Backbone as a chain_set.jsonl record, in Angstrom:
{"seq": "MDPQTEIELQAAAFRRLQKHLMQDRTDVQNIDMMNLAGFCRNCLARWYQEAANERGIEMGKDEAREIFYGMTMDEWKSKYQTEANPDQQAAFQVAFEENVGKKD", "coords": {"N": [[211.772, 87.962, 117.027], [214.393, 84.59, 116.464], [217.331, 84.73, 114.958], [217.811, 81.67, 114.297], [215.278, 80.754, 113.812], [213.989, 82.611, 111.598], [215.983, 82.461, 109.408], [214.873, 79.732, 108.72], [212.237, 79.736, 108.115], [212.551, 82.01, 106.144], [214.05, 79.958, 104.321], [212.045, 78.187, 104.047], [209.924, 79.673, 102.723], [210.931, 80.365, 100.264], [211.779, 77.988, 98.997], [208.795, 77.286, 98.735], [208.297, 78.925, 96.933], [210.087, 78.055, 94.356], [208.589, 75.819, 93.942], [206.255, 76.372, 93.344], [207.098, 78.089, 90.942], [207.742, 75.962, 89.409], [206.819, 73.741, 89.243], [203.888, 74.394, 89.752], [203.239, 76.623, 88.579], [204.571, 76.119, 85.357], [203.962, 77.16, 83.313], [204.22, 79.559, 82.641], [206.211, 81.82, 81.538], [209.773, 82.102, 81.293], [210.969, 85.076, 80.238], [209.223, 86.132, 80.091], [208.99, 86.529, 83.12], [210.888, 87.989, 83.335], [210.901, 89.926, 81.854], [208.414, 91.372, 83.066], [209.178, 91.589, 86.108], [211.726, 91.211, 86.601], [213.728, 89.377, 87.165], [213.76, 85.786, 87.057], [213.431, 82.757, 86.81], [216.499, 81.302, 86.518], [217.275, 83.345, 87.405], [217.135, 82.869, 90.453], [218.659, 80.395, 89.768], [221.057, 81.523, 89.799], [221.684, 82.533, 91.461], [221.055, 81.155, 93.837], [224.165, 79.546, 92.962], [225.516, 81.948, 93.126], [224.994, 81.888, 95.891], [226.335, 79.763, 97.419], [229.213, 79.399, 96.069], [230.359, 81.676, 97.892], [230.536, 80.173, 99.645], [232.198, 78.838, 99.118], [231.456, 76.924, 98.22], [232.264, 74.702, 95.403], [230.212, 75.646, 92.327], [229.121, 74.834, 89.451], [227.239, 77.018, 86.353], [225.372, 75.191, 84.783], [224.796, 73.125, 86.803], [224.054, 74.688, 89.255], [221.801, 75.251, 88.162], [220.237, 73.105, 87.28], [220.072, 71.779, 89.79], [218.19, 73.829, 90.902], [216.394, 73.636, 88.976], [215.371, 70.58, 88.92], [215.903, 69.255, 86.958], [217.757, 69.386, 83.511], [218.146, 71.941, 82.369], [218.016, 71.493, 79.059], [215.646, 69.878, 79.136], [213.942, 71.107, 80.493], [213.452, 72.861, 78.823], [212.736, 71.602, 76.605], [210.485, 70.407, 77.313], [209.201, 72.831, 78.278], [209.379, 75.26, 77.907], [208.46, 78.067, 75.495], [208.447, 79.694, 72.463], [210.459, 82.909, 71.932], [208.397, 85.857, 70.96], [209.303, 88.504, 68.564], [208.84, 91.157, 69.95], [208.442, 90.264, 72.755], [211.396, 89.723, 73.048], [212.287, 91.589, 72.267], [212.068, 93.151, 74.263], [212.937, 91.739, 76.749], [216.296, 92.244, 76.103], [216.321, 95.212, 77.391], [215.509, 94.389, 80.004], [217.328, 92.974, 80.787], [219.45, 94.046, 80.694], [219.083, 95.935, 82.536], [218.385, 94.867, 84.289], [220.688, 92.511, 85.449], [222.847, 93.44, 83.872], [224.923, 93.824, 81.074], [224.802, 91.806, 77.837], [227.713, 89.086, 77.774]], "CA": [[212.295, 85.933, 116.383], [215.466, 84.78, 116.815], [218.035, 84.448, 113.573], [217.973, 80.265, 113.266], [214.231, 80.58, 113.044], [214.025, 83.687, 110.655], [216.784, 81.46, 108.302], [213.898, 78.681, 108.179], [211.084, 81.054, 107.7], [213.003, 81.989, 104.833], [214.427, 79.259, 103.756], [210.71, 77.361, 103.784], [209.59, 80.743, 101.61], [212.39, 79.774, 99.15], [211.067, 76.121, 98.797], [207.552, 77.334, 98.147], [208.473, 79.985, 95.29], [210.83, 77.444, 93.399], [207.597, 74.186, 94.205], [205.234, 77.259, 92.581], [207.664, 77.889, 89.939], [208.363, 74.269, 88.73], [205.336, 72.895, 89.645], [203.0, 75.009, 89.363], [203.043, 77.571, 86.982], [205.568, 75.656, 84.304], [203.753, 77.762, 81.967], [204.767, 80.751, 82.798], [207.887, 81.81, 80.595], [211.26, 82.687, 81.747], [211.198, 85.401, 79.1], [208.388, 86.72, 80.202], [209.308, 86.751, 84.127], [212.45, 88.94, 83.363], [209.954, 91.05, 81.245], [208.023, 91.611, 83.631], [210.062, 91.51, 87.26], [212.909, 91.856, 86.766], [214.634, 88.084, 87.519], [213.441, 84.46, 86.46], [214.221, 81.153, 87.521], [217.848, 81.274, 86.572], [218.198, 84.485, 88.524], [217.578, 82.682, 91.368], [219.334, 79.492, 90.215], [222.403, 82.156, 89.517], [221.735, 83.615, 92.895], [221.846, 80.056, 94.627], [225.079, 79.592, 92.718], [226.513, 82.577, 93.796], [225.319, 81.873, 97.686], [226.801, 78.237, 97.629], [230.211, 79.885, 96.307], [230.127, 82.36, 98.873], [230.12, 79.729, 101.197], [233.228, 77.646, 98.976], [231.031, 75.753, 97.663], [232.112, 75.486, 94.015], [229.608, 74.653, 91.588], [229.173, 75.494, 88.097], [226.193, 77.459, 86.134], [224.801, 74.369, 85.17], [224.959, 72.542, 88.042], [222.809, 75.252, 89.953], [220.212, 75.479, 87.255], [219.782, 71.663, 87.22], [219.659, 72.252, 91.327], [216.995, 74.72, 91.407], [214.496, 73.167, 87.787], [214.986, 69.259, 89.332], [216.366, 68.754, 85.488], [218.743, 69.632, 82.734], [218.056, 73.273, 81.022], [217.867, 71.37, 77.649], [214.761, 68.796, 79.68], [212.947, 71.855, 81.333], [212.682, 73.701, 77.448], [211.683, 70.8, 76.046], [209.082, 70.422, 78.394], [207.826, 73.916, 78.459], [209.522, 76.716, 77.168], [207.233, 78.388, 73.996], [209.67, 80.737, 70.761], [209.531, 83.884, 72.93], [207.731, 86.381, 69.729], [210.103, 89.696, 68.712], [208.464, 91.784, 70.716], [208.993, 89.681, 73.444], [212.808, 89.68, 72.86], [212.977, 93.093, 72.551], [211.988, 93.848, 76.143], [214.259, 91.082, 77.591], [217.431, 92.812, 76.107], [216.014, 96.228, 77.931], [215.234, 93.967, 81.113], [218.58, 91.485, 80.923], [220.55, 94.769, 80.469], [219.057, 97.248, 83.026], [218.685, 93.594, 85.897], [221.661, 91.398, 85.131], [223.554, 93.723, 83.161], [225.076, 93.162, 79.718], [225.131, 90.319, 77.553], [228.838, 89.6, 76.655]], "C": [[213.427, 86.183, 116.858], [216.533, 84.017, 115.172], [217.313, 82.999, 113.185], [216.367, 80.534, 112.739], [213.73, 81.226, 111.596], [214.35, 83.415, 109.385], [215.811, 80.015, 107.907], [213.479, 79.503, 107.843], [211.821, 80.826, 106.127], [213.584, 81.093, 103.861], [212.556, 78.664, 102.732], [209.583, 78.186, 102.779], [210.614, 80.222, 100.685], [211.528, 78.415, 98.124], [209.905, 76.608, 98.221], [207.386, 78.174, 97.328], [208.795, 78.828, 94.733], [209.369, 76.272, 93.56], [206.563, 75.456, 93.198], [206.031, 77.671, 91.281], [207.84, 77.082, 89.122], [207.735, 73.235, 88.892], [203.606, 73.158, 88.674], [202.222, 76.086, 89.117], [204.351, 77.244, 85.884], [205.215, 76.586, 83.013], [203.672, 79.29, 81.681], [206.575, 81.209, 82.4], [208.973, 82.496, 81.127], [211.222, 83.889, 81.532], [209.931, 87.114, 80.022], [208.243, 87.331, 81.88], [210.318, 88.056, 84.455], [211.588, 89.984, 83.056], [209.398, 91.949, 82.476], [209.109, 92.346, 85.767], [210.896, 91.362, 87.571], [214.19, 90.232, 86.85], [213.704, 87.28, 86.991], [213.76, 83.553, 87.082], [216.167, 81.148, 87.242], [218.038, 82.26, 87.151], [217.853, 83.375, 90.013], [218.224, 81.502, 91.085], [220.967, 79.972, 90.164], [222.901, 81.962, 91.278], [221.75, 82.356, 94.01], [223.085, 79.414, 94.486], [225.797, 79.97, 93.422], [226.254, 82.38, 95.842], [226.113, 80.391, 98.094], [228.441, 78.725, 97.06], [230.699, 81.013, 97.103], [230.468, 81.886, 99.853], [231.985, 78.756, 100.974], [233.156, 76.535, 99.114], [231.232, 75.989, 95.821], [230.972, 73.631, 93.042], [229.287, 75.815, 90.665], [226.85, 76.177, 87.697], [225.264, 76.157, 85.781], [223.924, 73.5, 86.073], [223.365, 73.295, 88.72], [221.586, 75.279, 89.127], [219.078, 74.101, 88.001], [219.55, 71.524, 88.946], [217.756, 72.277, 91.217], [216.196, 74.082, 90.325], [214.503, 71.681, 88.195], [215.424, 68.776, 88.29], [216.886, 69.226, 85.265], [218.313, 70.921, 82.105], [216.89, 72.923, 79.724], [216.093, 70.252, 77.993], [214.153, 70.108, 79.852], [212.56, 72.153, 80.16], [212.064, 72.68, 76.62], [210.342, 70.179, 76.322], [208.271, 71.783, 78.566], [208.17, 75.256, 78.282], [209.052, 76.992, 76.117], [208.547, 79.443, 73.785], [209.466, 81.804, 71.789], [209.307, 85.212, 70.952], [209.061, 87.805, 69.635], [209.853, 90.614, 69.35], [208.972, 91.517, 72.23], [210.369, 89.549, 74.1], [213.93, 90.904, 72.695], [213.196, 93.454, 74.13], [213.046, 92.772, 76.651], [215.642, 91.896, 77.566], [217.231, 94.383, 77.425], [216.812, 95.236, 80.054], [215.837, 93.058, 81.546], [219.329, 93.086, 81.599], [220.283, 95.665, 82.471], [218.975, 96.273, 84.062], [219.559, 92.377, 86.329], [223.158, 92.02, 84.755], [224.347, 93.093, 81.558], [225.99, 92.507, 79.184], [227.058, 90.214, 77.431], [228.655, 88.528, 74.96]], "O": [[213.799, 87.207, 117.432], [216.287, 82.965, 114.581], [216.531, 82.875, 112.243], [216.113, 80.546, 111.535], [213.217, 80.577, 110.684], [213.689, 83.737, 108.397], [216.053, 79.348, 106.902], [214.15, 80.286, 107.171], [211.714, 79.918, 105.303], [213.626, 81.402, 102.67], [212.139, 78.716, 101.575], [208.646, 77.635, 102.2], [210.8, 79.045, 100.994], [210.988, 78.205, 97.038], [209.867, 76.387, 97.011], [206.252, 78.288, 96.862], [207.766, 78.216, 94.445], [209.51, 75.745, 92.456], [206.22, 74.976, 92.117], [205.286, 77.495, 90.317], [208.126, 77.435, 87.978], [208.037, 72.054, 88.719], [202.841, 72.693, 87.828], [201.048, 76.391, 89.329], [205.096, 78.187, 85.62], [205.906, 76.739, 82.006], [203.19, 79.943, 80.755], [207.668, 80.936, 82.896], [208.815, 83.691, 81.376], [211.439, 84.448, 82.608], [209.971, 88.317, 80.282], [207.581, 88.348, 82.084], [210.439, 88.791, 85.436], [211.455, 90.92, 83.844], [209.875, 93.041, 82.785], [209.428, 93.467, 86.162], [211.177, 91.315, 88.769], [215.381, 90.312, 86.548], [212.757, 87.825, 86.423], [214.505, 83.68, 88.054], [216.882, 80.901, 88.212], [219.176, 82.3, 87.619], [218.914, 83.263, 90.627], [218.648, 81.079, 92.161], [221.916, 79.219, 90.38], [223.852, 81.534, 91.932], [222.42, 82.527, 95.029], [223.462, 78.729, 95.437], [226.556, 79.36, 94.175], [227.044, 82.645, 96.748], [226.38, 80.174, 99.276], [229.201, 78.266, 97.913], [231.85, 81.266, 96.748], [230.737, 82.514, 100.878], [232.712, 78.275, 101.843], [233.805, 75.597, 99.579], [230.734, 76.862, 95.111], [230.874, 72.405, 92.981], [229.198, 77.032, 90.825], [225.798, 75.956, 88.298], [224.309, 76.034, 86.547], [222.714, 73.274, 86.041], [222.211, 72.869, 88.743], [220.452, 75.328, 89.604], [218.043, 74.014, 88.662], [218.474, 70.974, 89.182], [216.777, 71.54, 91.324], [215.047, 73.898, 90.727], [213.438, 71.207, 87.801], [215.472, 67.551, 88.404], [217.244, 70.018, 86.136], [218.088, 70.709, 80.913], [215.806, 73.407, 79.398], [215.454, 69.948, 76.986], [213.557, 70.236, 78.782], [211.374, 71.896, 79.955], [211.01, 72.863, 76.012], [209.47, 69.639, 75.642], [207.085, 71.887, 78.881], [207.429, 76.223, 78.462], [209.131, 76.008, 75.382], [209.354, 79.851, 74.621], [208.467, 81.748, 72.506], [210.125, 85.169, 70.033], [209.696, 88.037, 70.664], [210.883, 91.272, 69.494], [209.711, 92.29, 72.84], [210.563, 89.334, 75.296], [215.128, 91.168, 72.8], [214.122, 93.856, 74.834], [214.135, 93.252, 76.965], [216.174, 92.235, 78.623], [218.094, 94.477, 78.298], [217.79, 95.367, 80.791], [215.418, 92.3, 82.421], [219.667, 93.2, 82.777], [221.157, 95.846, 83.319], [219.554, 96.708, 85.058], [219.324, 91.537, 87.197], [224.247, 91.537, 85.063], [224.188, 91.943, 81.148], [227.188, 92.372, 79.436], [227.673, 91.204, 77.033], [229.398, 88.753, 74.004]]}, "num_chains": 1, "name": "protein.A"}
């Protein structure tokens, strides 16, 4: 497979993942994704931001999240986010440290 085709297929797979998470499965909470898989929608937005920054494109966290989510975080939270229970929060602390690093 030529490199350009591979890039196009990877981009298509990313867009499908994004659609799945943002339209098809809005019921799946970020905290559950992080606890089970070690990443969530916010991680995907951060990776998008990091890729942009590596290419000299200035992009902040909020801008990257709005691009990935298709709305502001406040809008997403009010539409789809539920309260995390104490067990989810404790598991998140562990998962976050293992996969992202210690919170400041």
